[in-house]
């Protein structure tokens, strides 16, 4: 099956490339003798009115043979004198040669458009969570529906992100709907630098962010104190609340709303509790259902202001002993530096290096950003305060092309599942898909172009150059994952093929363009002998690059190749 994926993958890209040359040659009246996808013995051969269409056995390239003086074995007929490639004006020859790579670069727009056209729904423009210490903290609240940003109406969360991304450092007015009222909120998005993979390319993207997420937390709770009403009722950390007084609870915010409204009345709470099972190959957890009665403490200050989200969370915590499970550790690798420091599953992280922590993901970012030194962590266990010092472990990895790199890891994790997202329909699928397809293609062109520059600068190893074996693996893996992945991989490879053909190496399209540039400067074509020698040199360079790519492929797959050979021998 991998072979079929590979043949389809390569043949389509070659066809698109050669079709560009072919189409513009026909448009300008050049006589095309042969249009071939693949080299070697012809599997399929169809004779047209003046062009022979072929499919070769080896799907590693293709060609469009045009009528050219000096290359035709037969005398050129008088009526074909003006139909040779050389007889065309210089700009027409440039367009014909440029059309192949251009088609490879433009074809991904169509491919990506087909992928993005499948996006039928988006997350709604409703705030699900607010990141602490970010511009939106204290200004936006969970369940706020964003209506517009600087006068631009928004209908989905991706639109919200796009508008904030272009406004870093600038005051922004956000119109939101909260509890039935419309409010104006002013804030300034901060610039975030996102490092793009692979890191060797030194590519970053600068975007504006305010610190909001469209995802709501599921009603999984943390119970930090053993003297709280929740603990006495029988609730424990990582219990997932299913209903309160018969009302279904889908999100943690729903639980907070109900508990905030309670004046101390006894509530019937249904929950699901993860219980670990032992035995077998894996450690699993099953969910056991339970029912308890919870009586929140009466609010002492009846007139307390609990309209904003932080106040509601504090009110629920103080009167019931319930909070979100986000800062509770669910897994600590045995033997890790965190384990040796004393951290265990079920502990609640309080602070890192003296700074209070309110979001587990934010804490991990702080650790990774300053990973090379020891850190002090403070946590509580059933209300008892504990602390320890640890340092992140540095691990060695290999990327997809076999290049080694090192990174720090923090494998300790929490369990704070998300509720089902609220979605809105994509009402302009085609326009959206075309826009996203074009932007994605531009991003890939930039990515691959920078990669070429980094290789020539020596900042990226030549060991990253890949050949047909890697391409075979990519096609097979993408095909196995499904059509969307296959189309995505084909789009990236198409851009790669187009840009490679623009390299100024004789025998490639870029080499021909160099010849035309020199012809334009000299006002006459280069001599046939000069072009032949340059083509010979170009072919030698190309063969060296192919040999390097093949050698890199074999090096990466050597263990697999050796194992397969040993199986055949034994």
Coordinates of C-alpha atoms in Angstrom, one line a residue:
X1 CA 0.0 0.0 0.0
X2 CA 2.9 2.3 0.8
X3 CA 4.1 1.9 -2.8
X4 CA 0.8 3.0 -4.2
X5 CA 0.7 6.0 -2.0
X6 CA 4.3 6.9 -3.1
X7 CA 3.5 6.5 -6.8
X8 CA 0.3 8.6 -6.5
X9 CA 2.1 11.2 -4.3
X10 CA 5.1 11.7 -6.7
X11 CA 3.2 11.3 -10.0
X12 CA 0.6 14.0 -9.2
X13 CA 3.4 16.5 -8.3
X14 CA 5.4 15.7 -11.4
X15 CA 2.3 16.0 -13.6
X16 CA 1.4 19.4 -12.1
X17 CA 5.0 20.6 -12.7
X18 CA 5.2 19.4 -16.3
X19 CA 1.6 20.6 -17.0
X20 CA 2.8 24.1 -16.2
X21 CA 5.5 24.0 -18.9
X22 CA 3.2 22.2 -21.3
X23 CA 0.2 24.6 -20.9
X24 CA 2.3 27.8 -21.5
X25 CA 4.2 26.2 -24.4
X26 CA 0.9 25.5 -26.1
X27 CA -0.5 29.0 -25.3
X28 CA 2.6 30.6 -27.0
X29 CA 2.4 28.2 -30.0
X30 CA 5.5 26.1 -29.2
X31 CA 5.3 22.7 -30.7
X32 CA 5.4 20.0 -28.0
X33 CA 6.7 16.7 -29.1
X34 CA 6.5 14.7 -25.8
X35 CA 4.8 15.0 -22.5
X36 CA 6.0 12.4 -20.1
X37 CA 5.4 11.6 -16.4
X38 CA 8.2 9.3 -15.3
X39 CA 11.3 8.0 -17.0
X40 CA 12.5 4.8 -18.4
X41 CA 10.4 2.2 -20.4
X42 CA 7.0 3.6 -21.3
X43 CA 4.1 1.9 -19.6
X44 CA 1.5 4.0 -21.4
X45 CA 1.9 5.8 -24.7
X46 CA -0.9 7.8 -26.4
X47 CA -0.3 9.7 -29.6
X48 CA -2.1 13.0 -30.0
X49 CA -2.3 15.2 -33.0
X50 CA 1.3 16.4 -32.6
X51 CA 2.3 15.4 -29.0
X52 CA 3.1 11.9 -27.6
X53 CA 1.7 11.5 -24.0
X54 CA 3.7 8.9 -21.9
X55 CA 3.8 7.4 -18.5
X56 CA 7.3 6.0 -17.6
X57 CA 8.2 3.1 -15.4
X58 CA 10.3 5.2 -12.9
X59 CA 8.2 7.9 -11.2
X60 CA 11.1 10.1 -10.2
X61 CA 10.6 12.9 -12.7
X62 CA 9.2 13.9 -16.0
X63 CA 9.8 16.1 -19.0
X64 CA 8.2 18.2 -21.7
X65 CA 10.1 17.9 -25.0
X66 CA 9.6 20.9 -27.2
X67 CA 10.7 21.5 -30.7
X68 CA 14.2 23.0 -30.4
X69 CA 16.8 23.9 -33.0
X70 CA 20.0 21.9 -32.7
X71 CA 18.3 19.2 -30.7
X72 CA 15.9 17.9 -33.3
X73 CA 17.2 14.8 -35.1
X74 CA 15.1 15.7 -38.2
X75 CA 15.0 18.8 -40.3
X76 CA 12.5 21.4 -39.0
X77 CA 9.7 22.0 -41.5
X78 CA 9.4 25.6 -42.7
X79 CA 5.9 25.9 -41.2
X80 CA 7.4 25.0 -37.8
X81 CA 10.3 27.5 -37.8
X82 CA 8.3 29.9 -35.7
X83 CA 7.1 27.1 -33.4
X84 CA 10.5 26.2 -31.9
X85 CA 11.3 27.1 -28.4
X86 CA 14.3 29.3 -29.4
X87 CA 12.2 31.3 -31.8
X88 CA 10.0 32.7 -29.0
X89 CA 10.6 36.1 -27.5
X90 CA 12.7 36.0 -24.3
X91 CA 9.9 36.9 -22.0
X92 CA 7.8 34.0 -23.4
X93 CA 10.6 31.5 -22.8
X94 CA 11.0 32.8 -19.3
X95 CA 7.3 32.3 -18.6
X96 CA 7.4 28.8 -20.1
X97 CA 10.3 27.7 -17.9
X98 CA 8.9 29.5 -14.8
X99 CA 5.5 27.9 -15.2
X100 CA 6.5 24.5 -13.9
X101 CA 7.9 25.7 -10.5
X102 CA 5.1 28.2 -10.3
X103 CA 2.5 25.5 -10.7
X104 CA 4.1 23.5 -7.9
X105 CA 4.0 26.6 -5.6
X106 CA 0.4 27.5 -6.5
X107 CA -1.0 23.9 -6.5
X108 CA -0.9 23.8 -2.7
X109 CA -3.4 26.7 -2.6
X110 CA -5.9 24.3 -4.1
X111 CA -4.8 21.4 -1.9
X112 CA -5.0 23.5 1.3
X113 CA -8.3 25.0 0.2
X114 CA -9.7 21.5 -0.1
X115 CA -8.5 20.7 3.4
X116 CA -9.8 23.9 5.0
X117 CA -13.1 23.6 3.2
X118 CA -13.9 20.7 5.5
X119 CA -13.9 23.1 8.5
X120 CA -17.7 23.3 9.0
X121 CA -17.7 24.6 12.5
X122 CA -15.6 26.9 14.7
X123 CA -15.5 27.4 18.4
X124 CA -17.8 30.2 19.4
X125 CA -16.5 33.6 20.5
X126 CA -17.2 32.8 24.2
X127 CA -14.5 33.1 26.8
X128 CA -14.0 29.7 28.5
X129 CA -11.0 30.6 30.7
X130 CA -8.8 33.6 31.5
X131 CA -5.1 33.2 32.0
X132 CA -3.8 34.8 35.2
X133 CA -1.5 37.8 34.9
X134 CA -2.5 38.5 31.3
X135 CA -4.2 41.5 29.8
X136 CA -7.7 39.9 30.1
X137 CA -7.2 38.9 33.7
X138 CA -9.7 40.9 35.8
X139 CA -11.4 42.4 32.7
X140 CA -12.9 39.4 30.9
X141 CA -14.8 36.5 32.6
X142 CA -15.7 33.0 31.7
X143 CA -19.0 33.0 29.6
X144 CA -18.3 36.5 28.2
X145 CA -19.4 36.5 24.6
X146 CA -17.2 38.7 22.5
X147 CA -19.3 40.7 20.0
X148 CA -16.7 42.9 18.4
X149 CA -13.0 44.1 18.6
X150 CA -12.2 47.6 17.6
X151 CA -15.5 47.8 15.8
X152 CA -15.0 44.5 13.8
X153 CA -17.8 42.1 14.5
X154 CA -16.7 38.6 15.3
X155 CA -18.6 35.3 14.9
X156 CA -16.1 32.7 16.0
X157 CA -13.1 32.4 18.3
X158 CA -10.5 32.1 15.4
X159 CA -11.7 35.6 14.3
X160 CA -11.0 36.8 17.9
X161 CA -7.5 35.4 17.8
X162 CA -6.7 36.9 14.4
X163 CA -7.8 40.4 15.5
X164 CA -5.8 40.3 18.7
X165 CA -2.8 38.8 16.9
X166 CA -2.4 42.0 14.8
X167 CA -2.8 44.5 17.6
X168 CA 0.1 43.7 20.0
X169 CA 1.0 46.8 22.1
X170 CA -2.1 48.8 20.9
X171 CA -5.1 49.7 23.0
X172 CA -8.1 47.6 22.0
X173 CA -11.8 48.0 22.7
X174 CA -13.7 44.8 23.2
X175 CA -17.5 44.7 23.3
X176 CA -18.8 41.7 25.3
X177 CA -22.1 40.4 26.4
X178 CA -22.2 39.5 30.0
X179 CA -25.3 38.3 32.0
X180 CA -27.6 39.9 29.4
X181 CA -25.8 43.3 29.4
X182 CA -23.4 44.7 26.8
X183 CA -20.1 46.0 28.1
X184 CA -17.1 47.8 26.7
X185 CA -13.7 46.5 27.9
X186 CA -10.4 48.2 27.1
X187 CA -7.1 46.2 27.1
X188 CA -3.7 46.1 25.4
X189 CA -2.6 42.8 23.9
X190 CA 0.9 41.8 24.7
X191 CA 3.4 40.6 22.1
X192 CA 4.3 36.9 22.3
X193 CA 7.2 35.4 20.4
X194 CA 6.3 31.9 19.2
X195 CA 9.3 29.9 18.2
X196 CA 8.6 27.8 15.1
X197 CA 9.8 24.2 14.6
X198 CA 12.4 23.1 13.8
X199 CA 14.4 25.5 16.1
X200 CA 17.5 25.3 13.9
X201 CA 15.8 27.6 11.4
X202 CA 15.6 30.4 14.0
X203 CA 12.1 31.4 12.8
X204 CA 9.7 33.2 15.1
X205 CA 6.2 34.6 14.9
X206 CA 5.2 37.7 16.8
X207 CA 1.5 37.8 17.7
X208 CA -0.7 39.7 20.1
X209 CA -2.4 37.8 22.9
X210 CA -4.6 38.8 25.8
X211 CA -4.7 35.4 27.6
X212 CA -8.1 33.9 26.9
X213 CA -9.2 30.4 25.8
X214 CA -12.5 29.2 24.4
X215 CA -12.4 25.9 26.3
X216 CA -14.3 25.5 29.6
X217 CA -13.0 23.2 32.3
X218 CA -15.1 20.1 33.0
X219 CA -16.5 20.0 36.6
X220 CA -13.6 18.0 38.0
X221 CA -12.9 19.4 41.5
X222 CA -10.1 19.8 43.9
X223 CA -10.6 19.5 47.7
X224 CA -7.7 21.1 49.5
X225 CA -8.7 20.9 53.1
X226 CA -9.9 18.0 55.3
X227 CA -12.0 20.3 57.5
X228 CA -14.1 21.6 54.6
X229 CA -17.8 20.8 54.0
X230 CA -16.9 19.0 50.8
X231 CA -14.4 16.7 52.4
X232 CA -16.8 15.9 55.3
X233 CA -19.5 15.1 52.8
X234 CA -17.2 12.6 51.1
X235 CA -16.1 14.4 48.1
X236 CA -12.4 14.1 47.0
X237 CA -10.0 15.6 44.6
X238 CA -10.5 14.6 41.0
X239 CA -14.2 13.7 41.6
X240 CA -16.2 14.8 38.5
X241 CA -19.5 16.3 39.5
X242 CA -22.4 15.1 37.3
X243 CA -25.4 16.8 38.9
X244 CA -26.6 19.0 41.8
X245 CA -30.1 18.6 43.0
X246 CA -30.9 16.7 39.7
X247 CA -29.5 19.5 37.5
X248 CA -26.9 18.2 35.1
X249 CA -23.5 19.8 35.4
X250 CA -21.3 19.9 32.2
X251 CA -18.8 22.7 33.1
X252 CA -17.0 23.9 36.2
X253 CA -18.6 27.3 35.8
X254 CA -22.0 25.8 36.0
X255 CA -21.1 24.2 39.4
X256 CA -19.7 27.5 40.6
X257 CA -23.0 29.3 39.7
X258 CA -25.1 26.8 41.6
X259 CA -22.9 26.8 44.7
X260 CA -22.7 30.6 44.7
X261 CA -26.5 30.9 44.7
X262 CA -26.7 28.5 47.7
X263 CA -27.5 30.2 51.0
X264 CA -26.5 27.1 53.0
X265 CA -29.2 24.7 51.9
X266 CA -28.3 21.0 51.7
X267 CA -27.6 19.9 48.2
X268 CA -27.6 16.4 46.7
X269 CA -24.5 15.9 44.6
X270 CA -23.9 13.1 42.2
X271 CA -20.3 12.5 41.1
X272 CA -18.0 10.1 39.3
X273 CA -14.7 9.1 40.9
X274 CA -11.7 7.6 39.1
X275 CA -10.5 4.4 40.9
X276 CA -7.3 2.8 39.8
X277 CA -7.3 -0.9 38.9
X278 CA -4.3 -3.2 39.1
X279 CA -3.3 -6.2 37.0
X280 CA -2.7 -6.8 33.3
X281 CA -0.4 -4.8 31.1
X282 CA -1.7 -1.4 31.8
X283 CA -2.7 0.7 34.9
X284 CA -6.3 1.8 34.3
X285 CA -8.9 3.8 36.1
X286 CA -12.6 3.1 36.2
X287 CA -15.2 5.7 37.1
X288 CA -17.4 4.8 40.0
X289 CA -20.5 6.7 40.7
X290 CA -21.5 8.1 44.1
X291 CA -24.0 10.4 45.8
X292 CA -23.4 12.7 48.7
X293 CA -25.2 15.5 50.5
X294 CA -23.3 18.8 50.7
X295 CA -24.2 21.7 53.0
X296 CA -22.3 24.9 52.1
X297 CA -21.5 27.3 54.9
X298 CA -23.8 30.2 55.1
X299 CA -22.4 33.4 53.7
X300 CA -21.4 35.6 56.6
X301 CA -21.4 38.8 54.6
X302 CA -24.7 38.8 52.8
X303 CA -23.8 42.0 50.9
X304 CA -20.5 40.6 49.6
X305 CA -19.7 41.5 46.0
X306 CA -19.5 38.2 44.1
X307 CA -20.4 39.5 40.6
X308 CA -16.9 38.9 39.1
X309 CA -15.5 35.5 38.5
X310 CA -12.6 35.5 41.0
X311 CA -15.0 36.5 43.8
X312 CA -17.3 33.6 42.9
X313 CA -14.4 31.1 43.0
X314 CA -13.3 32.5 46.3
X315 CA -16.8 32.3 47.7
X316 CA -17.3 28.7 46.6
X317 CA -13.9 27.7 48.0
X318 CA -14.5 29.3 51.4
X319 CA -18.0 28.0 51.9
X320 CA -17.7 24.5 50.4
X321 CA -13.9 23.7 50.1
X322 CA -14.3 23.1 46.3
X323 CA -12.1 24.5 43.6
X324 CA -11.0 23.5 40.1
X325 CA -8.5 20.6 39.9
X326 CA -6.2 22.5 37.6
X327 CA -3.3 22.9 40.1
X328 CA -3.6 19.4 41.5
X329 CA -0.9 16.9 40.5
X330 CA -2.3 13.7 39.0
X331 CA 0.9 12.0 37.9
X332 CA 4.5 12.2 39.1
X333 CA 7.1 9.9 37.4
X334 CA 8.7 7.7 40.1
X335 CA 12.4 8.6 40.3
X336 CA 12.0 12.0 38.7
X337 CA 13.6 15.0 40.3
X338 CA 10.1 16.2 41.4
X339 CA 9.5 12.8 43.0
X340 CA 12.8 12.9 44.8
X341 CA 11.8 16.4 46.1
X342 CA 8.7 14.9 47.7
X343 CA 5.9 15.8 45.2
X344 CA 3.2 13.1 44.9
X345 CA -0.1 12.6 43.0
X346 CA -2.9 14.5 44.7
X347 CA -0.7 17.4 45.9
X348 CA -1.9 20.9 45.2
X349 CA 0.9 23.2 43.8
X350 CA 0.9 26.6 45.6
X351 CA 3.9 28.5 44.3
X352 CA 7.0 28.2 42.2
X353 CA 10.2 30.1 43.2
X354 CA 8.1 32.2 45.6
X355 CA 5.5 33.2 42.9
X356 CA 1.9 32.0 43.5
X357 CA 0.6 29.8 40.7
X358 CA -2.9 29.8 39.4
X359 CA -2.6 27.8 36.2
X360 CA -0.7 24.6 35.7
X361 CA 0.1 25.3 32.0
X362 CA 1.6 28.7 33.0
X363 CA 3.7 27.0 35.6
X364 CA 5.1 24.6 33.1
X365 CA 5.9 27.5 30.7
X366 CA 7.9 29.2 33.5
X367 CA 9.8 26.0 34.2
X368 CA 10.7 25.3 30.6
X369 CA 11.7 29.0 30.0
X370 CA 14.2 28.8 32.9
X371 CA 15.0 25.1 32.9
X372 CA 18.8 25.2 33.6
X373 CA 18.6 26.0 37.3
X374 CA 17.1 24.5 40.4
X375 CA 13.5 25.6 41.3
X376 CA 11.7 25.7 44.7
X377 CA 8.2 24.3 44.6
X378 CA 5.6 24.7 47.4
X379 CA 2.6 22.5 47.6
X380 CA -0.1 21.3 50.1
X381 CA -1.1 17.8 51.0
X382 CA -4.5 17.5 52.7
X383 CA -4.0 21.1 53.9
X384 CA -0.4 20.5 55.2
X385 CA 2.2 22.8 53.6
X386 CA 5.3 21.2 52.0
X387 CA 8.2 22.3 49.8
X388 CA 11.1 20.9 47.9
X389 CA 13.8 21.9 45.4
X390 CA 14.3 20.2 42.0
X391 CA 15.7 20.7 38.6
X392 CA 14.3 19.7 35.2
X393 CA 15.8 16.7 33.5
X394 CA 17.6 17.3 30.2
X395 CA 16.8 14.5 27.6
X396 CA 18.3 13.7 24.2
X397 CA 16.0 13.3 21.3
X398 CA 16.1 12.8 17.5
X399 CA 13.9 14.7 15.0
X400 CA 12.1 13.1 12.1
X401 CA 15.3 13.2 9.9
X402 CA 17.5 11.7 12.6
X403 CA 19.2 14.9 13.8
X404 CA 20.0 14.9 17.6
X405 CA 18.8 17.6 19.9
X406 CA 18.3 18.1 23.6
X407 CA 15.4 19.6 25.5
X408 CA 14.2 19.9 29.1
X409 CA 11.1 18.0 30.1
X410 CA 8.6 18.2 33.0
X411 CA 6.7 15.0 33.0
X412 CA 4.7 15.7 36.1
X413 CA 1.1 16.4 35.0
X414 CA -2.3 17.3 36.2
X415 CA -5.8 16.1 35.2
X416 CA -8.1 18.9 34.3
X417 CA -10.3 17.7 31.4
X418 CA -12.2 20.1 29.2
X419 CA -15.9 20.3 28.6
X420 CA -17.4 20.0 25.2
X421 CA -16.8 23.2 23.2
X422 CA -19.7 25.4 22.0
X423 CA -19.5 25.7 18.3
X424 CA -20.9 28.0 15.5
X425 CA -21.3 27.1 11.8
X426 CA -18.8 28.3 9.2
X427 CA -21.1 30.3 7.0
X428 CA -18.5 31.3 4.4
X429 CA -16.7 28.0 3.9
X430 CA -15.3 28.7 0.4
X431 CA -14.0 32.2 1.1
X432 CA -12.5 31.0 4.4
X433 CA -10.9 28.0 2.7
X434 CA -9.4 30.1 -0.1
X435 CA -8.0 32.7 2.4
X436 CA -6.5 30.0 4.7
X437 CA -5.2 28.0 1.8
X438 CA -3.3 31.0 0.4
X439 CA -1.9 32.0 3.8
X440 CA -0.8 28.5 4.5
X441 CA 0.9 28.3 1.2
X442 CA 2.7 31.5 1.8
X443 CA 3.8 30.2 5.2
X444 CA 5.2 27.0 3.7
X445 CA 7.1 28.9 1.0
X446 CA 8.7 31.1 3.7
X447 CA 9.5 28.1 5.8
X448 CA 11.2 26.2 3.0
X449 CA 12.9 29.3 1.6
X450 CA 14.4 30.0 5.0
X451 CA 15.5 26.3 5.2
X452 CA 17.4 26.6 2.0
X453 CA 19.1 29.8 3.2
X454 CA 20.1 28.2 6.6
X455 CA 21.6 25.2 4.7
X456 CA 23.7 27.5 2.6
X457 CA 24.7 29.4 5.7
X458 CA 25.9 26.2 7.3
X459 CA 23.4 26.7 10.2
X460 CA 21.5 23.6 9.2
X461 CA 23.3 20.4 8.6
X462 CA 23.4 18.8 5.1
X463 CA 22.3 15.7 7.0
X464 CA 18.8 17.1 6.8
X465 CA 18.7 16.8 3.0
X466 CA 16.3 13.9 2.2
X467 CA 15.8 11.7 -0.8
X468 CA 13.4 9.2 -2.3
X469 CA 13.5 6.8 0.7
X470 CA 12.3 9.5 3.1
X471 CA 9.7 10.7 0.5
X472 CA 8.5 7.1 0.3
X473 CA 8.1 7.0 4.1
X474 CA 6.4 10.4 4.2
X475 CA 3.9 9.3 1.5
X476 CA 3.1 6.0 3.2
X477 CA 2.7 7.5 6.7
X478 CA 0.5 10.4 5.4
X479 CA -1.6 8.0 3.4
X480 CA -2.1 5.7 6.4
X481 CA -3.3 8.6 8.5
X482 CA -6.0 9.6 6.0
X483 CA -6.8 11.9 3.1
X484 CA -6.3 15.1 5.1
X485 CA -2.8 14.2 6.1
X486 CA -1.9 12.9 2.6
X487 CA -3.1 16.2 1.0
X488 CA -1.2 18.2 3.6
X489 CA 2.1 16.3 3.0
X490 CA 1.6 16.6 -0.8
X491 CA 1.2 20.4 -0.5
X492 CA 4.5 20.8 1.5
X493 CA 6.3 18.6 -0.9
X494 CA 4.9 20.4 -3.9
X495 CA 6.3 23.7 -2.6
X496 CA 9.6 22.0 -1.9
X497 CA 9.8 20.7 -5.4
X498 CA 8.9 24.0 -7.0
X499 CA 11.6 25.9 -5.0
X500 CA 14.3 23.3 -5.6
X501 CA 13.7 23.6 -9.4
X502 CA 14.3 27.3 -9.1
X503 CA 17.9 26.8 -7.7
X504 CA 20.4 28.3 -10.2
X505 CA 21.7 24.9 -11.3
X506 CA 22.0 24.2 -15.0
X507 CA 19.5 21.4 -16.1
X508 CA 17.1 22.7 -13.5
X509 CA 14.5 25.4 -14.4
X510 CA 16.5 27.9 -12.3
X511 CA 19.6 27.3 -14.4
X512 CA 17.6 28.0 -17.6
X513 CA 16.4 31.2 -16.0
X514 CA 20.0 32.2 -15.4
X515 CA 20.8 31.6 -19.0
X516 CA 17.9 33.8 -20.0
X517 CA 19.1 36.5 -17.6
X518 CA 22.6 36.5 -19.2
X519 CA 21.0 36.5 -22.7
X520 CA 19.0 39.6 -21.7
X521 CA 22.2 41.3 -20.5
X522 CA 24.4 40.3 -23.5
X523 CA 21.6 40.9 -26.0
X524 CA 22.3 37.5 -27.5
X525 CA 22.0 33.9 -26.4
X526 CA 24.9 32.0 -24.9
X527 CA 26.7 29.7 -27.3
X528 CA 25.5 26.1 -27.6
X529 CA 28.9 24.9 -26.3
X530 CA 28.7 27.1 -23.2
X531 CA 25.3 25.8 -22.4
X532 CA 26.4 22.2 -22.9
X533 CA 29.3 22.5 -20.6
X534 CA 27.2 24.3 -18.0
X535 CA 24.6 21.6 -18.3
X536 CA 27.2 18.9 -17.7
X537 CA 28.5 20.8 -14.6
X538 CA 24.9 21.2 -13.4
X539 CA 24.2 17.5 -13.9
X540 CA 27.3 16.6 -11.9
X541 CA 26.2 18.9 -9.0
X542 CA 22.7 17.4 -9.2
X543 CA 24.0 13.9 -9.0
X544 CA 26.2 14.8 -6.0
X545 CA 23.1 16.2 -4.2
X546 CA 21.1 13.1 -5.1
X547 CA 23.9 10.9 -3.8
X548 CA 24.0 12.9 -0.6
X549 CA 20.3 12.6 -0.1
X550 CA 20.4 8.9 -0.7
X551 CA 23.2 8.5 1.7
X552 CA 21.3 10.4 4.4
X553 CA 18.2 8.3 3.8
X554 CA 20.2 5.1 4.1
X555 CA 21.9 6.4 7.3
X556 CA 18.6 7.1 8.9
X557 CA 17.1 3.8 7.9
X558 CA 20.2 1.7 8.4
X559 CA 19.0 -0.2 11.4
X560 CA 15.8 -1.2 9.6
X561 CA 17.6 -2.1 6.4
X562 CA 20.1 -4.2 8.3
X563 CA 17.4 -6.0 10.2
X564 CA 15.5 -6.8 7.0
X565 CA 18.6 -8.1 5.3
X566 CA 19.4 -10.3 8.2
X567 CA 15.9 -11.7 8.0
X568 CA 16.4 -12.6 4.4
X569 CA 19.8 -14.1 5.0
X570 CA 18.7 -16.2 7.9

